[in-house]
Coordinates of C-alpha atoms in Angstrom, one line a residue:
X13 CA 84.4 107.4 127.9
X14 CA 87.3 106.6 125.1
X15 CA 88.3 102.8 124.9
X16 CA 91.1 101.4 127.3
X17 CA 94.5 100.6 125.7
X18 CA 95.5 98.5 128.5
X19 CA 96.1 94.9 127.9
X20 CA 94.2 92.7 130.2
X21 CA 95.7 91.2 133.4
X22 CA 95.7 86.8 132.8
X23 CA 96.0 84.4 135.0
X24 CA 99.5 83.0 136.0
X25 CA 98.7 79.6 134.1
X26 CA 97.5 81.9 131.3
X27 CA 98.7 83.2 127.8
X28 CA 101.3 85.5 130.1
X29 CA 103.9 82.8 130.4
X30 CA 104.2 82.7 126.6
X31 CA 104.2 85.9 125.8
X32 CA 107.5 87.8 124.7
X33 CA 109.3 91.1 124.3
X34 CA 107.5 94.3 125.1
X35 CA 104.3 93.8 123.9
X36 CA 103.7 97.2 121.5
X37 CA 100.6 96.2 119.9
X38 CA 101.5 94.8 116.4
X39 CA 105.7 95.2 117.6
X40 CA 106.3 91.5 116.6
X41 CA 104.7 88.2 115.2
X42 CA 101.4 86.6 116.8
X43 CA 103.4 83.9 118.6
X44 CA 105.3 86.5 120.5
X45 CA 101.9 87.4 121.9
X46 CA 101.2 84.3 123.1
X47 CA 99.3 83.1 119.9
X48 CA 99.3 79.1 119.2
X49 CA 101.7 78.1 116.2
X50 CA 102.4 75.0 114.5
X51 CA 105.6 76.2 114.0
X52 CA 107.5 76.7 117.1
X53 CA 109.0 75.2 120.1
X54 CA 110.7 75.6 123.1
X55 CA 114.1 75.3 121.3
X56 CA 112.8 78.3 118.9
X57 CA 111.6 80.1 122.2
X58 CA 115.1 79.8 123.7
X59 CA 116.9 80.8 120.6
X60 CA 114.2 83.8 119.8
X61 CA 115.5 85.3 123.6
X62 CA 119.3 84.8 123.1
X63 CA 119.1 86.2 119.4
X64 CA 117.1 89.2 120.9
X65 CA 119.5 89.8 124.0
X66 CA 122.4 89.8 121.9
X67 CA 121.0 92.6 119.3
X68 CA 119.9 94.6 122.1
X69 CA 123.2 94.4 124.3
X70 CA 125.6 94.3 120.7
X71 CA 124.0 95.9 117.9
X72 CA 121.0 98.5 118.6
X73 CA 122.6 101.1 120.4
X74 CA 125.4 101.5 118.1
X75 CA 123.8 101.5 115.0
X76 CA 123.7 105.0 114.2
X77 CA 127.3 105.6 115.0
X78 CA 128.4 102.2 112.8
X79 CA 126.1 103.4 109.8
X80 CA 127.6 107.4 110.1
X81 CA 131.3 105.4 110.2
X82 CA 130.3 103.3 107.7
X83 CA 132.0 100.5 109.3
X84 CA 131.1 98.0 111.9
X85 CA 134.0 97.0 114.4
X86 CA 135.9 93.6 113.8
X87 CA 134.5 92.2 116.7
X88 CA 131.2 92.0 116.1
X89 CA 131.6 88.9 113.6
X90 CA 133.1 87.2 116.6
X91 CA 130.2 88.0 119.0
X92 CA 127.8 86.9 116.5
X93 CA 129.2 83.6 116.0
X94 CA 129.4 83.1 120.1
X95 CA 125.5 84.0 120.1
X96 CA 124.5 81.1 117.6
X97 CA 123.9 83.5 115.2
X98 CA 126.7 83.4 111.9
X99 CA 126.2 79.6 111.4
X100 CA 122.5 79.9 111.4
X101 CA 122.1 82.0 108.4
X102 CA 123.3 79.9 105.6
X103 CA 120.6 77.4 105.1
X104 CA 121.3 74.9 107.6
X105 CA 123.0 74.5 110.9
X106 CA 126.7 73.3 109.7
X107 CA 127.6 71.3 112.8
X108 CA 130.5 69.8 111.1
X109 CA 132.2 73.1 110.9
X110 CA 131.4 74.9 113.9
X111 CA 130.0 72.3 116.4
X112 CA 126.3 71.5 117.4
X113 CA 123.6 74.2 117.2
X114 CA 120.3 75.0 118.6
X115 CA 118.6 71.9 119.4
X116 CA 116.9 70.6 116.0
X117 CA 117.7 73.4 114.0
X118 CA 115.5 74.4 111.5
X119 CA 114.4 76.9 108.7
X120 CA 112.6 79.0 111.8
X121 CA 115.7 79.2 113.9
X122 CA 117.1 80.8 110.9
X123 CA 114.0 83.0 110.2
X124 CA 114.2 83.7 114.1
X125 CA 117.6 84.9 114.0
X126 CA 116.9 86.8 110.6
X127 CA 114.4 88.4 111.9
X128 CA 115.7 89.4 115.3
X129 CA 118.6 90.6 113.5
X130 CA 116.4 93.1 111.6
X131 CA 114.6 94.5 114.5
X132 CA 118.1 97.3 114.9
X133 CA 116.4 98.9 111.9
X134 CA 119.6 99.3 110.2
X135 CA 120.1 97.2 106.7
X136 CA 123.9 98.4 106.5
X137 CA 124.9 96.9 109.7
X138 CA 122.4 93.9 109.2
X139 CA 124.2 92.9 105.9
X140 CA 127.3 93.9 107.2
X141 CA 126.8 90.6 109.1
X142 CA 124.7 88.5 107.0
X143 CA 124.9 90.0 103.1
X144 CA 128.5 88.0 102.1
X145 CA 127.8 85.1 104.4
X146 CA 124.7 84.3 103.9
X147 CA 124.9 84.2 99.8
X148 CA 128.9 84.1 99.0
X149 CA 129.2 80.7 101.4
X150 CA 126.2 78.6 100.2
X151 CA 127.3 77.8 97.0
X152 CA 131.0 76.3 98.4
X153 CA 129.2 74.5 100.7
X154 CA 126.7 72.6 98.6
X155 CA 129.0 72.5 95.2
X156 CA 132.5 72.7 96.4
X157 CA 135.2 70.7 96.8
X158 CA 136.0 69.4 100.2
X159 CA 139.6 71.5 99.6
X160 CA 137.5 74.7 98.7
X161 CA 135.2 73.9 102.0
X162 CA 138.0 73.2 104.1
X163 CA 139.7 76.5 102.9
X164 CA 136.8 78.8 103.5
X165 CA 133.9 77.6 105.5
X166 CA 135.0 77.5 109.2
X167 CA 136.9 80.7 109.3
X168 CA 133.6 82.3 107.6
X169 CA 131.3 81.2 109.9
X170 CA 133.1 81.3 112.9
X171 CA 133.3 85.6 111.9
X172 CA 137.3 84.9 111.5
X173 CA 137.0 86.1 107.5
X174 CA 134.7 87.1 105.4
X175 CA 133.4 85.7 102.2
X176 CA 131.1 88.1 99.1
X177 CA 129.0 86.7 96.1
X178 CA 130.1 88.6 92.9
X179 CA 127.9 88.7 90.0
X180 CA 126.3 91.9 89.5
X181 CA 128.0 93.7 86.3
X182 CA 128.1 97.1 85.1
X183 CA 126.5 95.8 82.2
X184 CA 124.3 92.9 84.1
X185 CA 122.5 92.3 87.2
X186 CA 119.2 90.4 87.0
X187 CA 120.3 89.4 83.4
X188 CA 122.9 86.5 84.9
X189 CA 123.2 84.7 81.6
X190 CA 124.9 87.7 80.1
X191 CA 127.7 88.4 82.7
X192 CA 131.2 89.6 80.6
X193 CA 133.5 88.6 83.4
X194 CA 136.0 86.1 81.9
X195 CA 137.8 83.2 82.6
X196 CA 140.3 81.8 80.3
X197 CA 142.8 78.9 81.3
X198 CA 146.6 79.4 81.2
X199 CA 148.6 77.3 78.3
X200 CA 149.4 75.4 81.1
X201 CA 146.0 74.3 82.4
X202 CA 146.4 74.6 85.8
X203 CA 145.3 78.4 86.4
X204 CA 142.1 80.6 85.3
X205 CA 143.1 83.8 84.2
X206 CA 139.9 86.2 85.1
X207 CA 139.3 89.5 84.0
X208 CA 136.0 91.6 84.4
X209 CA 134.2 94.1 86.7
X210 CA 131.8 93.5 89.6
X211 CA 129.8 96.0 90.9
X212 CA 127.2 96.8 94.2
X213 CA 129.2 93.5 96.0
X214 CA 128.4 93.8 99.2
X215 CA 130.9 93.2 102.1
X216 CA 133.7 93.2 98.6
X217 CA 136.0 95.7 100.5
X218 CA 136.4 93.8 103.6
X219 CA 136.2 90.2 101.9
X220 CA 139.3 87.4 102.0
X221 CA 136.9 85.1 99.5
X222 CA 135.0 86.0 96.8
X223 CA 132.7 83.4 95.3
X224 CA 132.5 85.0 91.6
X225 CA 130.5 84.1 88.8
X226 CA 132.8 84.2 85.6
X227 CA 132.3 83.0 81.7
X228 CA 134.2 80.1 81.3
X229 CA 132.6 78.8 78.0
X230 CA 130.3 80.5 75.1
X231 CA 127.3 82.8 75.2
X232 CA 124.4 82.6 77.7
X233 CA 123.8 80.5 80.6
X234 CA 125.6 77.6 79.4
X235 CA 129.0 79.6 80.0
X236 CA 129.1 80.5 83.7
X237 CA 131.2 79.3 86.1
X238 CA 131.6 80.1 89.7
X239 CA 135.5 80.5 90.8
X240 CA 136.5 80.9 94.8
X241 CA 139.0 84.0 94.4
X242 CA 140.6 84.8 97.3
X243 CA 141.9 88.6 98.3
X244 CA 145.9 87.8 98.2
X245 CA 145.9 86.9 94.2
X246 CA 147.3 89.5 92.3
X247 CA 144.8 91.8 90.5
X248 CA 142.3 91.8 92.8
X249 CA 141.2 95.5 93.6
X250 CA 137.9 96.6 95.8
X251 CA 136.8 100.2 95.9
X252 CA 133.9 101.6 98.2
X253 CA 130.8 102.7 96.8
X254 CA 129.0 105.6 98.1
X255 CA 125.0 104.7 97.9
X256 CA 122.1 106.1 99.6
X257 CA 121.6 103.8 101.9
X258 CA 122.9 100.4 103.5
X259 CA 126.3 102.6 104.6
X260 CA 128.2 100.1 106.9
X261 CA 127.9 97.0 104.7
X262 CA 130.8 97.9 102.2
X263 CA 129.2 98.4 99.0
X264 CA 132.2 97.7 96.4
X265 CA 133.2 98.1 93.1
X266 CA 135.7 95.1 92.1
X267 CA 138.3 94.7 89.5
X268 CA 139.8 91.2 88.5
X269 CA 142.9 92.0 86.2
X270 CA 144.5 89.1 85.1
X271 CA 143.7 87.2 87.7
X272 CA 145.3 84.2 88.2
X273 CA 143.4 81.4 89.7
X274 CA 144.1 77.9 90.3
X275 CA 141.8 75.3 88.6
X276 CA 141.3 73.5 92.2
X277 CA 139.3 76.7 93.6
X278 CA 136.8 76.0 90.6
X279 CA 133.2 75.3 92.8
X280 CA 131.5 72.6 91.2
X281 CA 132.1 71.7 87.5
X282 CA 133.0 73.8 84.6
X283 CA 130.2 75.9 83.2
X284 CA 127.7 74.3 85.7
X285 CA 127.8 77.6 87.4
X286 CA 124.0 79.0 86.0
X287 CA 122.4 76.6 87.9
X288 CA 124.7 77.0 91.2
X289 CA 123.7 80.7 91.3
X290 CA 120.0 79.9 90.8
X291 CA 120.0 77.3 93.8
X292 CA 121.5 80.0 95.8
X293 CA 118.1 82.7 94.7
X294 CA 115.5 81.3 96.8
X295 CA 117.4 81.1 100.0
X296 CA 118.9 85.1 99.5
X297 CA 115.2 86.2 98.5
X298 CA 113.9 84.2 101.2
X299 CA 116.3 86.2 103.6
X300 CA 115.3 89.6 101.8
X301 CA 111.4 89.3 102.8
X302 CA 112.5 88.0 106.2
X303 CA 114.4 91.2 106.6
X304 CA 112.3 93.7 104.4
X305 CA 109.4 92.6 106.2
X306 CA 110.8 93.1 110.0
X307 CA 112.0 96.2 108.5
X308 CA 108.5 97.0 107.8
X309 CA 107.3 95.8 111.4
X310 CA 109.7 98.1 112.8
X311 CA 108.6 101.4 110.9
X312 CA 104.9 100.3 112.7
X313 CA 106.2 99.6 116.1
X314 CA 107.9 102.9 115.9
X315 CA 105.1 105.0 114.9
X316 CA 103.1 103.3 117.4
X317 CA 105.3 104.1 120.5
X318 CA 105.8 107.7 119.6
X319 CA 101.8 108.4 118.3
X320 CA 101.3 107.2 121.9
X321 CA 103.9 109.7 123.7
X322 CA 104.2 112.6 120.9
X323 CA 101.2 115.4 121.7
X324 CA 99.2 117.9 119.2
X325 CA 96.7 119.9 119.5
X326 CA 96.3 118.7 122.9
X327 CA 95.9 115.3 122.5
X328 CA 98.1 112.1 121.8
X329 CA 98.9 111.7 118.1
X330 CA 97.3 108.2 118.9
X331 CA 94.0 109.6 119.5
X332 CA 93.6 111.6 115.9
X333 CA 91.5 108.8 114.3
X334 CA 93.7 109.8 111.1
X335 CA 96.8 108.6 113.0
X336 CA 94.9 105.4 113.8
X337 CA 94.2 104.6 110.6
X338 CA 97.8 104.7 109.5
X339 CA 98.6 102.6 111.6
X340 CA 96.1 100.4 111.1
X341 CA 96.9 100.2 107.6
X342 CA 100.2 99.2 108.0
X343 CA 99.4 96.5 110.5
X344 CA 96.8 94.6 108.6
X345 CA 99.7 94.5 105.8
X346 CA 102.4 93.6 108.3
X347 CA 100.6 90.6 109.7
X348 CA 99.3 89.3 106.5
X349 CA 102.7 89.1 105.0
X350 CA 104.3 87.9 108.0
X351 CA 101.9 85.1 107.5
X352 CA 103.0 84.5 104.3
X353 CA 106.5 84.3 105.2
X354 CA 106.3 81.4 107.6
X355 CA 103.9 79.5 105.2
X356 CA 106.7 79.0 102.9
X357 CA 109.5 78.9 105.7
X358 CA 107.2 75.8 106.3
X359 CA 107.6 74.7 102.8
X360 CA 111.4 75.3 102.9
X361 CA 111.9 73.4 106.4
X362 CA 109.9 69.8 104.8
X363 CA 110.3 69.9 100.9
X364 CA 113.6 68.5 99.6
X365 CA 115.9 71.2 97.9
X366 CA 114.5 69.3 94.4
X367 CA 111.6 70.0 95.3
X368 CA 111.6 74.0 96.7
X369 CA 113.7 74.2 93.4
X370 CA 110.9 73.2 90.9
X371 CA 107.9 74.6 93.5
X372 CA 109.1 77.7 95.7
X373 CA 110.9 80.0 93.2
X374 CA 108.0 82.1 92.1
X375 CA 105.9 82.0 95.5
X376 CA 109.4 83.6 96.8
X377 CA 109.9 85.9 93.9
X378 CA 106.5 87.2 95.0
X379 CA 106.8 87.2 98.6
X380 CA 109.8 89.0 97.8
X381 CA 107.9 92.3 96.2
X382 CA 105.4 91.9 98.7
X383 CA 107.9 92.5 101.2
X384 CA 110.1 94.9 99.5
X385 CA 106.6 97.1 99.0
X386 CA 105.1 96.8 102.3
X387 CA 108.5 98.2 103.6
X388 CA 108.1 101.4 101.3
X389 CA 104.8 101.6 102.2
X390 CA 105.5 101.9 105.9
X391 CA 108.7 103.9 105.7
X392 CA 106.6 106.4 104.0
X393 CA 103.3 106.1 106.6
X394 CA 105.6 106.3 109.3
X395 CA 107.8 109.1 108.0
X396 CA 104.3 111.2 107.9
X397 CA 103.5 109.9 111.7
X398 CA 106.8 110.8 112.9
X399 CA 106.9 114.5 110.8
X400 CA 110.1 116.3 111.1
X401 CA 111.4 114.0 113.1
X402 CA 111.9 111.2 110.3
X403 CA 114.2 114.0 108.4
X404 CA 116.9 113.7 110.6
X405 CA 119.5 111.4 110.9
X406 CA 119.9 110.1 114.4
X407 CA 117.7 110.9 117.0
X408 CA 113.8 110.1 118.0
X409 CA 113.5 109.2 114.4
X410 CA 116.8 107.6 113.4
X411 CA 115.3 104.0 112.4
X412 CA 112.3 105.8 110.2
X413 CA 114.5 108.1 108.6
X414 CA 117.2 105.2 107.9
X415 CA 115.1 102.6 106.6
X416 CA 113.4 105.2 104.2
X417 CA 116.5 105.4 102.7
X418 CA 117.6 101.8 102.1
X419 CA 114.2 100.7 100.6
X420 CA 115.5 100.8 97.3
X421 CA 118.1 98.3 98.8
X422 CA 115.4 95.5 98.6
X423 CA 113.4 96.8 95.7
X424 CA 116.2 96.1 93.3
X425 CA 119.0 93.4 94.6
X426 CA 118.4 89.9 94.9
X427 CA 116.0 90.2 92.0
X428 CA 114.2 93.7 90.9
X429 CA 110.7 94.0 91.8
X430 CA 109.9 94.0 88.0
X431 CA 111.7 90.7 87.6
X432 CA 110.4 89.0 90.6
X433 CA 106.9 89.6 89.4
X434 CA 107.4 88.1 85.8
X435 CA 109.2 85.5 87.3
X436 CA 106.3 84.9 89.7
X437 CA 104.0 84.6 86.7
X438 CA 106.2 82.5 84.5
X439 CA 106.9 79.5 87.2
X440 CA 102.9 79.5 88.1
X441 CA 102.6 78.6 84.5
X442 CA 105.4 76.3 84.1
X443 CA 103.9 73.1 83.8
X444 CA 100.2 74.2 83.4
X445 CA 99.9 75.5 80.1
X446 CA 102.7 76.4 77.2
X447 CA 102.6 80.0 76.3

């Protein structure tokens, strides 16, 4: 007879009580399956249950509808704050603005937040919630004056207002040091006058605040500063872009035309912006890793559930060896990738910011490539398992169809695969050998 697929029963005092979720094979990281882990405690378990409930009740059922509408209801941000999700996305728990969070909050709480949110299977909805806040606010929190923090931190963390990060331009994406958007002090010395364009800015059309990389000095990385620009300022124009995927996230083209920005809105020091941007990148890329590795897992989980249900040639898809091969190929990579993600998360939890910046940049860059290539692989394989159903928007293959379109949103933004691979090797050679 064929091998049994049933899960063996375990005594009351055994593994069962530590298991969590639907227990679809490979559908969740190993600690959900009752495995021992050095990384998680009761606080993480409680938080995981809270975020999952929020996603299953408030997000997952509506993703298709919101994506097609290219927008998400305004009150979702407030609900995400109340579920303790929004403040968990900036690299630490900002209790000075939002009060106490989960007990002993650490990077693994944030990993749970991002991983569980990503179960919704929509990059658009995910980025609508996280895409501006998690990268636009940290520069203000880490380097901004008390005046700037008071202006935007609490409002953004509670979901009352939105912020986005504006670095990429039509002329420079990965090549941050050569961006052109200019900020020139007016004769009074009290305002910067900003002119330029920003492109592919997540959340731009819906944002109240813009953390903007501008050129205040000479050429190259030494001439860049960060300014906090506000929507009300005259000369700020935002236009929604029509992209392949992440529809509900508000990808935006922004034009700044003679925008007068008070000098008090300078984030940190003039011409130090490049360093602030680089400081921000590890956390941004780490979050993109967590998202895309879960998206790969979503493709795997959906494939398993479908293969157990769908029948062809008189038997379930799962009974065809070629389908089991596809699932095994996805599963071995998904679990291995998640192990490295947890490893790097542990380093981020235990290293100082200075040590992280010195040691982790290259490894996070390589992990980002691992995760986006894995997402691409699993989206393709899942599409083959689903057949024609992966080609229909909405319906049984909805998540797979959507994620297949959203692969580029992970392989290019936040550092394209090619740049990341090169950075990974260059970083590893630093301090070992001079080229």
